[in-house]
Amino acid sequence: MITVTALPAFSDNYLWLLERDGHAAVVDPGDAAVVQAALDARQLKLAAILITHHHPDHVGGLVTLAAATGAAVYGPRAEQARIKGLDGLVDDGDAVTLDRLGVRLDVLAVPGHTLGHVAYFEPRQRLLFCGDTLFIGGCGRLFEGSAEQMHGSLARLAALPDDTAVYCAHEYTLSNYDFATTVEPENRLLAEEFRRLQGLRAEGRATVPGSLARERALNPFLRSAEPALVAAVRRHEGHDIADPVEVFAALRRWKDGHQPRIR
Ligand code: ZN
Ligand code: FE
């Protein structure tokens, strides 16, 4: 069994540490010092670094950590020009095998937030490391890709098994739920979950990972074909809109302009 631990960094990032029998891997080490401190405290040897996309809060500690530990660095081939220090270039459909941890991760291309963004999925324990693509109650901003690309990427992630644990890279959950409950003020399940998550945060606990089943049931960005969402987006846009990709695009724009009531 692999153990996964959140290493909080910056204001709201989680760097994910995978470990087994004294060996470790880290996903998106934005800050080398945070990872090094965890390795030292737990006496772990870093075998691998996995990168989802090129943004600095995900790759900032890569070069320092790789030099200090000799870890192999895997990241998206499509972003190789923008990420210094990649050893293993991965594409959609590839698998990354980490012998020291006895684990294999499947690579899924999930363009949208960036064009080369990838996610890593461990099928036995059903662990999904999805970077800035799917968040708890939300999704990443469209910095490089189109709404159609992001919609397709989220649909691929949503097709993974129900009990998949979603390890996203940011604690954005409460502001995502703030938006989701603005879109669907009548959705009782959403309101109940929002209260539960606010309770967790009030105790200083992480809301990540979440389950994929819950995301499929509650995350508005995975539900753009549902009548309730279509109706809400129609009201907001003030005109007819039905195509799920267009509903998704309108929802994403709505969120971009939304001022959270909480934070
Ligand atoms: Zn990002
Ligand atoms: Fe990020």
Tab-separated table of C-alpha atoms and ligand atoms in Angstrom, residues 53 55 57-58 113-114 117 132 143 170, ligand 1:
chain	number	residue	atom	x	y	z
A	53	HIS	CA	1.920	21.078	-15.803
A	55	HIS	CA	3.119	26.556	-13.749
A	57	ASP	CA	3.717	26.684	-8.127
A	58	HIS	CA	3.961	23.105	-9.497
A	113	HIS	CA	-5.847	24.706	-17.774
A	114	THR	CA	-2.636	24.396	-19.796
A	117	HIS	CA	-1.525	19.238	-18.621
A	132	ASP	CA	-5.151	22.097	-11.593
A	143	PHE	CA	-5.392	29.686	-19.263
A	170	HIS	CA	-5.085	23.442	-4.361
B	1	ZN	ZN	-1.718	25.831	-12.666
